[in-house]
Coordinates of C-alpha atoms in Angstrom, one line a residue:
Chain O
M1198 CA 111.4 91.5 145.5
A1199 CA 111.8 94.6 147.3
A1200 CA 111.2 96.7 143.9
S1201 CA 107.5 94.8 144.2
S1202 CA 107.3 95.3 147.9
R1203 CA 103.9 96.9 149.2
E1204 CA 105.9 100.9 150.5
H1205 CA 107.5 100.9 147.0
V1206 CA 104.0 100.6 144.9
L1207 CA 101.8 102.8 147.6
S1208 CA 104.6 105.4 146.9
L1209 CA 104.0 104.9 142.8
Y1210 CA 100.8 105.2 143.6
R1211 CA 100.8 108.4 145.3
L1212 CA 103.3 109.8 142.6
L1213 CA 101.4 109.2 140.3
L1214 CA 98.2 110.8 141.7
K1215 CA 100.9 113.7 142.3
E1216 CA 101.9 114.4 138.7
S1217 CA 98.5 113.4 137.5
K1218 CA 97.5 116.8 139.5
K1219 CA 99.5 118.9 137.1
F1220 CA 97.4 118.8 134.1
P1221 CA 96.9 122.2 133.1
S1222 CA 94.0 120.8 131.1
Y1223 CA 90.4 119.8 132.8
N1224 CA 89.6 116.7 131.1
Y1225 CA 93.6 115.3 131.2
R1226 CA 93.9 116.1 134.4
T1227 CA 90.8 114.1 135.8
Y1228 CA 90.8 111.3 133.6
A1229 CA 94.3 111.0 134.9
L1230 CA 93.4 110.7 138.1
R1231 CA 89.9 108.6 137.5
R1232 CA 92.2 106.4 135.5
V1233 CA 94.9 105.5 137.9
R1234 CA 93.1 105.5 141.0
D1235 CA 90.3 102.7 139.2
A1236 CA 94.1 100.9 137.8
F1237 CA 95.1 100.3 141.0
R1238 CA 91.9 99.5 143.1
E1239 CA 91.4 96.6 140.2
N1240 CA 94.8 95.1 140.3
R1241 CA 94.3 95.3 144.2
T1242 CA 94.8 91.6 144.8
V1243 CA 96.9 90.3 142.5
E1244 CA 98.9 87.5 143.9
D1245 CA 101.3 86.4 141.3
P1246 CA 104.5 88.1 141.4
K1247 CA 105.3 88.5 137.7
V1248 CA 102.2 90.2 137.0
V1249 CA 102.6 92.0 139.5
E1250 CA 106.6 92.9 138.6
E1251 CA 104.9 93.5 134.7
L1252 CA 102.0 95.9 136.3
V1253 CA 104.5 98.1 138.0
K1254 CA 106.6 98.8 135.4
R1255 CA 103.7 99.6 133.2
A1256 CA 102.5 102.3 136.5
R1257 CA 106.3 103.8 136.0
D1258 CA 106.0 104.0 132.6
G1259 CA 102.6 106.1 132.8
L1260 CA 104.4 108.0 135.7
A1261 CA 107.5 108.8 133.1
L1262 CA 104.9 109.6 130.5
I1263 CA 103.1 111.8 132.8
Q1264 CA 105.9 113.6 133.7
R1265 CA 106.8 114.2 130.0
Q1266 CA 103.2 115.1 128.6
K1267 CA 102.2 117.7 131.0
W1268 CA 104.8 119.7 129.8
S1269 CA 103.9 119.4 126.6
S1270 CA 100.0 120.4 127.8
I1271 CA 101.1 123.7 128.9
I1272 CA 102.3 125.2 125.8
P1273 CA 98.8 125.6 123.9
T1274 CA 96.9 126.1 127.3
I1275 CA 98.6 129.6 128.0
G1276 CA 95.7 131.8 129.3
L1277 CA 93.4 128.7 128.5
R1278 CA 90.6 129.0 131.1
Q1279 CA 87.8 127.0 131.0
V1280 CA 84.3 127.0 132.3
K1281 CA 83.8 126.6 136.4
L1282 CA 81.9 123.9 137.3
P1283 CA 80.5 124.0 140.5
A1284 CA 82.0 120.6 142.3
C1285 CA 85.4 120.9 140.6
T1286 CA 88.3 122.7 142.5
A1287 CA 91.0 125.1 140.5
S1288 CA 90.5 125.0 137.0
V1289 CA 93.0 126.2 134.6
S1290 CA 94.5 129.2 136.4
G1291 CA 97.6 130.4 137.1
V1292 CA 99.6 129.6 133.7
H1293 CA 101.3 133.0 133.8
R1294 CA 102.3 133.9 130.3
C1295 CA 105.7 133.4 130.1
V1296 CA 106.4 129.9 130.0
C1297 CA 108.9 129.3 127.4
V1298 CA 108.7 126.4 125.2
R1299 CA 110.5 123.1 126.5
V1300 CA 110.7 120.3 124.5
C1301 CA 110.6 117.2 125.5
C1302 CA 113.0 114.1 123.9
S1303 CA 111.7 111.3 125.1
V1304 CA 114.9 109.2 123.9
C1305 CA 116.9 110.8 126.7
G1306 CA 114.1 111.1 128.8
G1307 CA 114.6 115.1 130.0
V1308 CA 113.7 118.2 129.3
C1309 CA 116.1 119.9 126.4
Chain W
M563 CA 59.0 125.4 109.9
M564 CA 55.3 126.7 109.9
N565 CA 56.1 126.4 113.6
R566 CA 58.5 128.4 114.2
T567 CA 57.3 131.1 111.8
L568 CA 53.6 131.6 113.5
S569 CA 55.5 131.3 116.9
R570 CA 57.4 134.2 116.1
K571 CA 54.7 136.2 114.4
L572 CA 52.6 135.3 117.8
L573 CA 55.5 136.5 120.3
G574 CA 55.7 139.9 118.0
S575 CA 52.4 140.2 118.5
M576 CA 52.1 140.1 122.3
C577 CA 54.8 143.3 122.4
G578 CA 52.1 145.4 123.2
I579 CA 51.1 143.6 126.3
S580 CA 52.8 145.0 129.1
N581 CA 54.2 141.9 131.2
P582 CA 57.7 142.1 132.6
R583 CA 58.4 138.0 131.5
L584 CA 57.2 139.4 127.5
S585 CA 60.0 142.5 127.4
F586 CA 62.7 139.9 128.0
A587 CA 60.9 137.5 125.6
Q588 CA 60.1 139.8 122.8
S589 CA 64.1 141.4 123.0
A590 CA 64.9 137.4 123.1
V591 CA 63.1 136.9 120.5
N592 CA 64.5 139.9 118.4
T593 CA 68.1 138.3 119.3
V594 CA 66.6 135.3 117.6
Q595 CA 65.3 137.3 114.3
R596 CA 68.9 139.4 114.1
E597 CA 70.9 136.4 114.2
K598 CA 68.7 134.5 111.7
E599 CA 68.8 131.1 112.7
L600 CA 72.7 130.4 112.3
I601 CA 75.1 130.5 115.4
K602 CA 78.2 133.0 114.1
S603 CA 81.3 132.0 114.9
R604 CA 82.9 134.6 116.7
E605 CA 86.4 134.1 118.5
L606 CA 86.5 133.8 122.5
E607 CA 86.3 136.9 124.5
K608 CA 89.6 138.0 126.7
D609 CA 88.5 136.2 130.0
E610 CA 85.4 134.0 128.4
P611 CA 85.8 130.3 129.6
R612 CA 86.4 127.6 126.8
P613 CA 82.9 125.6 127.0
L614 CA 82.8 122.2 128.1
Y615 CA 83.7 119.8 125.3
M616 CA 80.6 117.6 124.4
D617 CA 81.1 117.1 121.3
F618 CA 83.2 113.5 120.9
Q619 CA 81.3 112.4 117.5
A620 CA 82.5 115.1 116.0
T621 CA 86.3 114.2 117.2
T622 CA 88.0 113.6 120.0
P623 CA 90.7 115.0 122.0
M624 CA 94.1 113.1 121.5
D625 CA 94.7 110.9 124.3
P626 CA 98.3 112.1 125.8
R627 CA 99.6 108.7 125.2
V628 CA 99.0 108.8 121.5
L629 CA 100.6 112.7 121.7
D630 CA 103.9 110.7 123.9
A631 CA 104.1 108.2 121.5
M632 CA 103.9 110.8 118.0
L633 CA 106.6 113.4 119.6
P634 CA 109.4 111.2 118.4
Y635 CA 108.4 110.9 114.7
Q636 CA 107.7 114.8 114.8
V637 CA 110.9 115.5 116.3
N638 CA 114.0 113.5 116.3
Y639 CA 112.9 110.3 113.9
Y640 CA 111.7 112.2 111.0
G641 CA 113.0 109.9 108.4
N642 CA 110.3 109.6 104.8
P643 CA 109.3 105.5 105.6
H644 CA 109.6 104.7 101.8
S645 CA 113.2 105.5 102.1
R646 CA 115.2 102.6 101.4
T647 CA 118.6 103.7 101.4
H648 CA 119.7 105.1 105.2
A649 CA 118.6 104.6 108.7
Y650 CA 116.1 107.4 109.2
G651 CA 113.6 105.7 106.1
W652 CA 114.5 102.1 108.3
E653 CA 113.3 103.5 111.9
S654 CA 110.7 105.2 109.7
E655 CA 109.2 102.4 108.0
S656 CA 109.6 100.4 111.0
A657 CA 107.3 102.4 113.6
M658 CA 105.1 102.6 109.9
E659 CA 104.8 98.8 109.9
K660 CA 104.2 98.6 114.0
A661 CA 101.5 100.8 114.0
R662 CA 99.8 98.9 111.1
K663 CA 100.2 95.9 112.9
Q664 CA 98.4 97.9 116.1
V665 CA 95.7 98.5 114.1
A666 CA 95.2 95.0 112.9
D667 CA 94.8 93.7 116.0
L668 CA 92.2 96.1 117.3
I669 CA 90.0 94.9 114.3
G670 CA 91.2 91.3 114.2
A671 CA 92.9 91.2 110.6
D672 CA 96.4 90.6 109.7
P673 CA 98.8 94.0 108.8
R674 CA 99.2 93.1 105.1
E675 CA 95.0 94.3 104.7
I676 CA 95.8 97.6 106.3
V677 CA 95.9 100.5 104.3
F678 CA 97.3 104.3 105.8
T679 CA 94.5 106.6 104.3
S680 CA 93.8 110.6 105.4
G681 CA 90.9 109.6 107.1
A682 CA 87.3 107.5 106.6
T683 CA 86.3 110.2 103.9
E684 CA 89.3 108.9 101.8
S685 CA 88.8 105.2 102.7
N686 CA 84.9 105.4 101.9
N687 CA 85.8 106.9 98.6
M688 CA 88.4 104.2 98.1
S689 CA 86.4 101.7 99.1
I690 CA 82.8 103.1 96.8
K691 CA 84.5 104.2 93.7
G692 CA 87.1 101.7 93.6
V693 CA 85.4 98.4 93.8
A694 CA 82.3 99.6 91.8
R695 CA 84.7 101.0 88.9
F696 CA 86.8 97.7 89.0
Y697 CA 84.2 95.4 88.6
K698 CA 81.9 97.4 86.5
A699 CA 82.1 95.2 83.5
K700 CA 79.4 92.7 84.9
K701 CA 78.3 94.3 88.3
K702 CA 76.3 97.6 87.6
H703 CA 74.4 97.7 91.2
I704 CA 75.3 99.3 95.1
V705 CA 73.3 99.0 97.9
T706 CA 73.2 101.7 100.7
T707 CA 71.3 102.9 103.4
Q708 CA 69.8 106.5 103.4
T709 CA 71.5 107.3 107.1
E710 CA 74.9 107.4 105.9
H711 CA 77.8 109.2 105.7
K712 CA 77.5 112.0 103.8
C713 CA 81.0 111.1 102.0
V714 CA 79.2 107.4 100.9
L715 CA 76.2 109.6 99.4
D716 CA 77.9 111.7 97.6
S717 CA 80.3 109.4 95.9
C718 CA 77.4 106.8 95.5
R719 CA 75.5 109.8 93.8
I720 CA 79.2 109.9 91.5
M721 CA 78.7 106.6 90.9
E722 CA 75.3 107.2 89.6
A723 CA 76.2 109.5 86.9
E724 CA 79.1 107.2 85.7
G725 CA 76.2 105.0 84.7
F726 CA 75.7 102.9 88.5
D727 CA 72.5 101.8 89.8
V728 CA 72.4 103.0 93.5
T729 CA 69.8 101.7 95.8
Y730 CA 68.9 103.8 99.1
L731 CA 67.5 101.4 101.6
P732 CA 65.1 103.2 104.0
V733 CA 65.4 102.3 107.9
K734 CA 62.9 101.5 110.6
N735 CA 61.8 104.0 113.3
N736 CA 64.4 103.1 115.2
G737 CA 66.9 103.5 112.8
L738 CA 68.0 99.7 111.5
I739 CA 68.1 98.2 108.4
D740 CA 65.7 96.0 107.9
L741 CA 67.1 92.4 106.8
K742 CA 64.7 91.0 104.9
Q743 CA 64.8 94.2 102.7
L744 CA 68.3 94.1 102.0
E745 CA 68.1 90.6 101.4
E746 CA 65.3 91.4 98.7
T747 CA 67.7 94.1 97.0
I748 CA 70.5 92.8 96.5
R749 CA 70.5 91.7 92.5
P750 CA 72.6 89.3 90.7
D751 CA 74.7 92.2 89.9
T752 CA 75.3 94.0 93.1
S753 CA 78.9 94.7 93.6
L754 CA 79.0 96.3 96.6
V755 CA 76.5 97.2 100.3
S756 CA 77.7 99.4 102.2
I757 CA 76.1 100.2 105.7
M758 CA 78.0 101.8 108.7
T759 CA 78.4 100.3 111.7
V760 CA 77.6 103.3 114.2
N761 CA 75.3 106.1 113.2
N762 CA 77.3 109.7 113.6
E763 CA 74.1 111.3 114.3
I764 CA 72.3 108.8 116.8
G765 CA 73.8 106.3 117.7
V766 CA 72.3 103.3 116.3
K767 CA 74.5 100.3 116.0
Q768 CA 73.6 98.1 112.7
P769 CA 73.5 94.1 113.0
I770 CA 76.8 93.7 111.5
K771 CA 77.6 90.4 113.0
E772 CA 74.3 89.0 110.8
I773 CA 74.3 90.8 107.9
G774 CA 77.6 89.8 106.6
N775 CA 77.1 86.4 108.0
S776 CA 73.4 86.3 105.9
Y777 CA 75.6 86.7 102.9
Y778 CA 78.5 84.2 103.2
Q779 CA 75.4 81.9 103.4
H780 CA 73.7 83.6 100.8
H781 CA 76.0 83.4 98.2
S782 CA 78.5 80.5 99.3
L783 CA 76.5 77.8 97.5
N784 CA 77.8 79.9 94.7
V785 CA 80.8 79.5 95.7
Y786 CA 80.7 76.1 96.5
L787 CA 79.3 75.6 92.8
R788 CA 82.4 77.8 91.5
I789 CA 84.8 76.1 93.2
F790 CA 83.4 72.8 91.8
I791 CA 83.6 74.3 88.6
S792 CA 87.0 75.3 89.0
S793 CA 88.6 71.9 90.4
I794 CA 87.0 70.5 86.9
S795 CA 88.1 73.2 84.6
I796 CA 92.1 73.1 86.4
M797 CA 91.5 69.3 84.7
F798 CA 91.2 71.2 81.8
L799 CA 94.0 73.8 82.5
I800 CA 91.5 76.7 82.2
S801 CA 92.3 79.9 84.7
G802 CA 90.8 79.2 88.3
H803 CA 90.8 83.1 89.5
L804 CA 87.3 84.0 87.6
C805 CA 85.6 81.1 89.8
R806 CA 86.9 82.5 92.8
S807 CA 85.2 85.3 92.7
K808 CA 82.7 86.4 95.6
N809 CA 79.0 87.5 94.7
V810 CA 78.6 90.5 97.0
F811 CA 81.4 93.0 98.9
F812 CA 80.1 94.3 102.3
H813 CA 81.5 97.4 103.4
T814 CA 81.5 99.2 106.5
D815 CA 82.3 102.9 107.9
A816 CA 83.3 101.8 111.1
A817 CA 84.9 105.3 112.2
Q818 CA 82.6 105.7 115.1
A819 CA 82.6 102.0 115.6
V820 CA 86.1 101.3 116.0
G821 CA 87.5 101.4 119.6
K822 CA 84.0 101.7 120.9
I823 CA 82.4 98.5 120.5
P824 CA 84.5 95.2 119.9
I825 CA 85.3 94.5 116.2
N826 CA 86.7 91.6 114.2
V827 CA 86.4 91.5 110.6
N828 CA 86.7 87.6 110.7
D829 CA 83.4 87.4 113.0
W830 CA 81.3 89.6 110.6
K831 CA 82.5 89.0 107.4
V832 CA 83.4 92.0 106.2
D833 CA 85.3 92.5 103.1
L834 CA 85.9 96.3 104.0
M835 CA 86.1 98.7 106.5
S836 CA 86.9 102.7 107.2
I837 CA 88.6 103.9 110.0
S838 CA 89.6 107.5 111.4
G839 CA 92.1 108.2 113.5
H840 CA 90.3 111.4 115.6
K841 CA 87.2 109.3 116.4
L842 CA 89.3 107.2 118.6
Y843 CA 91.5 109.7 120.0
G844 CA 94.0 110.1 117.9
P845 CA 95.8 112.6 115.3
K846 CA 93.5 114.2 112.8
G847 CA 94.4 113.9 109.1
I848 CA 94.8 110.4 109.3
G849 CA 92.8 106.5 108.6
A850 CA 92.7 103.5 107.7
L851 CA 90.9 101.0 105.3
Y852 CA 90.7 97.5 105.7
L853 CA 90.8 95.4 102.7
R854 CA 90.0 91.6 103.0
R855 CA 92.7 89.3 101.2
R856 CA 91.0 85.6 101.2
P857 CA 88.9 86.0 99.2
R858 CA 91.0 89.0 97.9
I859 CA 89.3 92.1 97.2
R860 CA 90.6 94.8 94.0
I861 CA 90.0 98.0 94.1
E862 CA 90.8 100.6 91.4
P863 CA 92.8 103.1 93.2
L864 CA 91.9 106.7 93.4
Q865 CA 95.1 108.3 93.9
S866 CA 98.1 107.6 91.7
G867 CA 101.5 107.5 92.6
G868 CA 104.9 106.1 93.4
G869 CA 103.0 102.4 94.1
Q870 CA 103.3 102.7 98.2
E871 CA 100.7 101.0 100.2
R872 CA 100.4 98.7 97.7
G873 CA 99.6 100.7 94.6
L874 CA 96.3 101.0 96.6
R875 CA 97.0 104.9 98.0
S876 CA 100.7 106.9 96.8
G877 CA 101.9 109.3 98.5
T878 CA 104.3 108.9 101.7
V879 CA 102.7 108.1 104.4
P880 CA 102.9 110.3 107.6
T881 CA 104.8 108.5 109.9
P882 CA 103.9 110.7 113.0
L883 CA 99.9 110.2 112.5
A884 CA 100.5 106.6 111.7
V885 CA 102.5 106.2 114.9
G886 CA 99.7 107.9 116.3
L887 CA 96.5 106.2 115.0
G888 CA 98.7 102.7 115.7
A889 CA 99.2 104.3 119.5
A890 CA 95.8 105.2 119.7
C891 CA 94.4 101.4 118.5
E892 CA 96.6 99.8 120.9
I893 CA 95.1 101.9 124.0
A894 CA 91.6 101.5 122.6
Q895 CA 91.8 98.0 122.6
Q896 CA 93.2 97.7 126.4
E897 CA 90.0 100.4 127.8
L898 CA 88.0 99.2 125.5
E899 CA 85.6 97.7 128.5
Y900 CA 86.6 100.4 130.8
D901 CA 85.5 103.4 128.4
H902 CA 82.4 101.8 127.3
K903 CA 81.3 101.0 131.3
H904 CA 82.2 104.7 132.1
V905 CA 80.4 105.9 129.0
T906 CA 77.6 103.8 129.6
V907 CA 77.0 105.1 133.1
L908 CA 77.4 109.0 132.0
A909 CA 74.7 108.5 129.1
N910 CA 72.4 106.3 131.0
R911 CA 72.9 109.5 133.8
L912 CA 72.1 112.0 131.4
V913 CA 69.3 110.6 129.4
Q914 CA 67.7 109.5 132.7
K915 CA 68.2 113.0 134.3
I916 CA 66.7 114.9 131.6
M917 CA 63.8 112.6 131.0
A918 CA 62.9 112.7 135.2
A919 CA 63.1 116.5 134.8
I920 CA 61.1 117.7 131.9
P921 CA 58.4 116.2 129.8
D922 CA 58.3 115.6 126.0
V923 CA 61.9 114.7 125.1
V924 CA 62.6 112.0 122.3
L925 CA 65.5 109.6 122.4
N926 CA 65.7 109.0 118.7
G927 CA 67.5 105.7 117.5
D928 CA 66.8 102.7 119.2
P929 CA 67.4 102.6 123.1
D930 CA 68.5 99.0 122.8
Q931 CA 71.0 98.8 119.5
R932 CA 72.8 101.7 120.0
Y933 CA 76.5 102.9 121.4
P934 CA 75.7 104.7 124.6
G935 CA 78.0 107.7 124.3
C936 CA 76.3 109.0 121.2
V937 CA 73.0 110.4 122.4
N938 CA 70.5 112.6 120.1
L939 CA 67.7 114.1 122.3
S940 CA 64.5 116.1 120.7
F941 CA 62.9 118.3 122.7
A942 CA 59.8 119.0 122.1
Y943 CA 58.0 122.8 121.7
V944 CA 61.8 124.0 121.4
E945 CA 63.9 125.1 118.3
G946 CA 67.8 123.4 118.3
E947 CA 69.0 126.4 117.5
S948 CA 68.2 128.8 120.1
L949 CA 68.8 125.9 122.4
L950 CA 72.3 125.8 121.8
M951 CA 73.0 129.3 121.2
A952 CA 71.4 129.1 125.0
L953 CA 74.0 126.4 125.9
K954 CA 76.8 128.4 124.8
D955 CA 79.0 126.7 128.0
V956 CA 78.6 123.8 126.2
A957 CA 80.1 122.5 122.9
L958 CA 77.3 120.7 121.5
S959 CA 75.8 120.1 118.4
S960 CA 72.2 119.2 116.6
G961 CA 72.8 117.1 113.7
S962 CA 76.8 115.9 112.1
A963 CA 79.3 118.5 111.9
C964 CA 79.3 118.3 107.8
T965 CA 75.3 119.0 108.1
S966 CA 75.7 121.9 110.6
A967 CA 76.1 125.0 108.0
S968 CA 72.5 124.3 106.6
L969 CA 69.3 125.4 107.9
E970 CA 67.8 121.9 106.8
P971 CA 67.0 119.4 109.7
S972 CA 69.1 116.6 109.2
Y973 CA 68.6 114.1 106.7
V974 CA 69.3 110.8 109.5
L975 CA 66.4 112.1 111.3
R976 CA 64.4 112.7 108.5
A977 CA 64.9 108.8 107.2
I978 CA 64.1 107.4 110.5
G979 CA 60.7 109.2 110.2
T980 CA 60.6 112.3 112.9
D981 CA 58.5 114.9 112.7
E982 CA 59.7 117.8 111.3
D983 CA 59.0 120.1 114.2
L984 CA 61.2 117.4 116.5
A985 CA 63.4 117.0 113.9
H986 CA 64.5 121.0 114.2
S987 CA 64.9 120.4 117.8
S988 CA 67.3 117.9 118.2
I989 CA 70.4 118.1 120.0
R990 CA 73.2 115.3 120.3
F991 CA 75.4 115.2 123.4
G992 CA 78.4 113.0 122.9
I993 CA 80.2 111.4 125.6
G994 CA 83.9 109.8 125.8
R995 CA 86.6 108.6 127.4
F996 CA 87.3 112.1 129.0
T997 CA 84.1 113.1 130.1
T998 CA 83.5 113.5 133.6
E999 CA 80.1 113.4 136.2
D1000 CA 80.5 116.9 136.9
E1001 CA 80.5 117.7 133.4
V1002 CA 77.3 115.6 132.5
D1003 CA 75.4 117.1 135.3
Y1004 CA 76.6 120.4 134.4
T1005 CA 74.7 120.1 131.0
V1006 CA 71.8 118.5 132.4
E1007 CA 71.3 121.1 134.2
K1008 CA 71.7 123.8 132.2
C1009 CA 70.2 121.7 129.2
V1010 CA 67.0 121.7 131.8
Q1011 CA 67.2 125.5 132.8
Q1012 CA 67.4 126.7 128.9
V1013 CA 64.1 124.6 128.3
K1014 CA 62.2 125.5 130.9
R1015 CA 63.2 129.1 129.9
L1016 CA 62.3 128.7 126.0
R1017 CA 59.0 126.9 127.0
E1018 CA 57.8 129.8 128.8
M1019 CA 58.4 131.7 126.2
S1020 CA 57.0 129.7 123.6
P1021 CA 53.2 130.0 122.5
L1022 CA 52.7 126.5 121.5
W1023 CA 53.9 125.0 124.7
E1024 CA 51.1 127.1 126.7
M1025 CA 48.4 125.4 123.8
V1026 CA 49.6 122.1 125.0
Q1027 CA 49.4 122.9 128.1
E1028 CA 45.9 123.9 128.0
G1029 CA 45.2 120.5 126.4
I1030 CA 44.7 122.0 122.4
D1031 CA 46.1 119.2 120.7
I1032 CA 48.7 120.8 117.7
K1033 CA 48.4 118.5 115.2
S1034 CA 44.6 119.3 114.9
I1035 CA 45.3 123.2 114.0
K1036 CA 44.1 124.7 110.8
W1037 CA 47.3 127.5 110.9
T1038 CA 46.1 129.0 107.4
Q1039 CA 42.7 130.0 106.3
H1040 CA 43.4 130.6 102.5

């Protein structure tokens, strides 16, 4: 099926990783990246189309969730800076103070 | 206690010697003396970075998926789940029932057996006081352990004041209870046995399955006898409910275990179980109590009111929090294996790296029967509070959050028989779903560095290096 084609799954994977990198909180960001990578790696050899479709649906829901949640986790982190770990890349910097409060409505899926 | 005062006196007396290292030591000692052994709370300064979070036994951050499930019920679907006359109430109620099912599925129970409470403390109070008071006509004895959570011990103390007999079972040196001793302690008039599944301070996992199953066999003979009697009595039209009562009820405080190790209340033959929301990446302020229906356990409700939650816990059920708890339980069920593997790898890494780098470190609690995410290490010849202050980049604790205010060493460590000085120098590292390898490595590096620095300042350490046996020294001459 076109929806579960290899290209589609790969593009979902790339999108998920791209969105996960936008979490302001170090712990959520690293967890999301790790979990997405491990989940895709684990299900790499699944053949059954029904299972594949279900997994793709789950991935898409996860993507929507990350897109919603990274907004609601930006608000409390205004001014948040975490201890710089030697191996990691940027911590939370660059969140400027004039981010206005946006409430994410998960019914309409958008930002109201 | 004596070692600490002596070390301070010795360091103070050495201030006359000119030694660049000691002048730093002297100022450090002065700082310690000034701050009076208690880490004072303070606001983080303007650009001061937040510490790494390594205290997952105290509480856990909310999983973003849980927050996502809760938000609509905070913002849009805000009805009272007990309103029966409009859509707001109906949708809230259906969300609450869905959450109940999710919690029940995690522990292998029926949704009708779950009661939402405000947390594990309330669930523990309800279990102990409720069961004891309901069956107080015939049963006057309660059994618990010395390493339980403060709320359980405090409830038992209240029961003692009400006239019950409470036995606090001692634990072995590895933190586990002795099953034979438990068998011997149970009397015909015991109503409740309360043992926590995973200890919050040392991470030890009690053999709950063996206890539950041994109970079942212990009094199953009585049950069959009673069934026999009841079948005869039914012929004579005597009511049978008295004869179906079980001998002893088994309660377990599973706050630290739910969602982290596989739990099945039917396999374990547990009658009551306390669940805490904020220990499994859910919201704070919600918990649950599992109450077995077959055979039915009755409790006297603590909170009276409009009869919500089958009359056992009146009060509006906070829908967003309940939905959050349900979502957290569902996520925990899906991620249980993955998280357990991740936590085990990190915990082993932490312990092995620290033990390889510095000598004289003791892991408190049984090394096998434990939940790996709770690591309690005692560093000999180092004071726990000074180490915590030195590790200010990492959020750690020594002992549990509820006992950290007092100067006493943790009662759990005392119960497992650690020496006084080792109990004072214990630190609890909590590892969870969101901990990364980098965080663990940073913590290990900092910890090793600070322990080495503190030991260098300690005269006791110098004596040990010279080969003097500390325990053989007579500290006072009068």
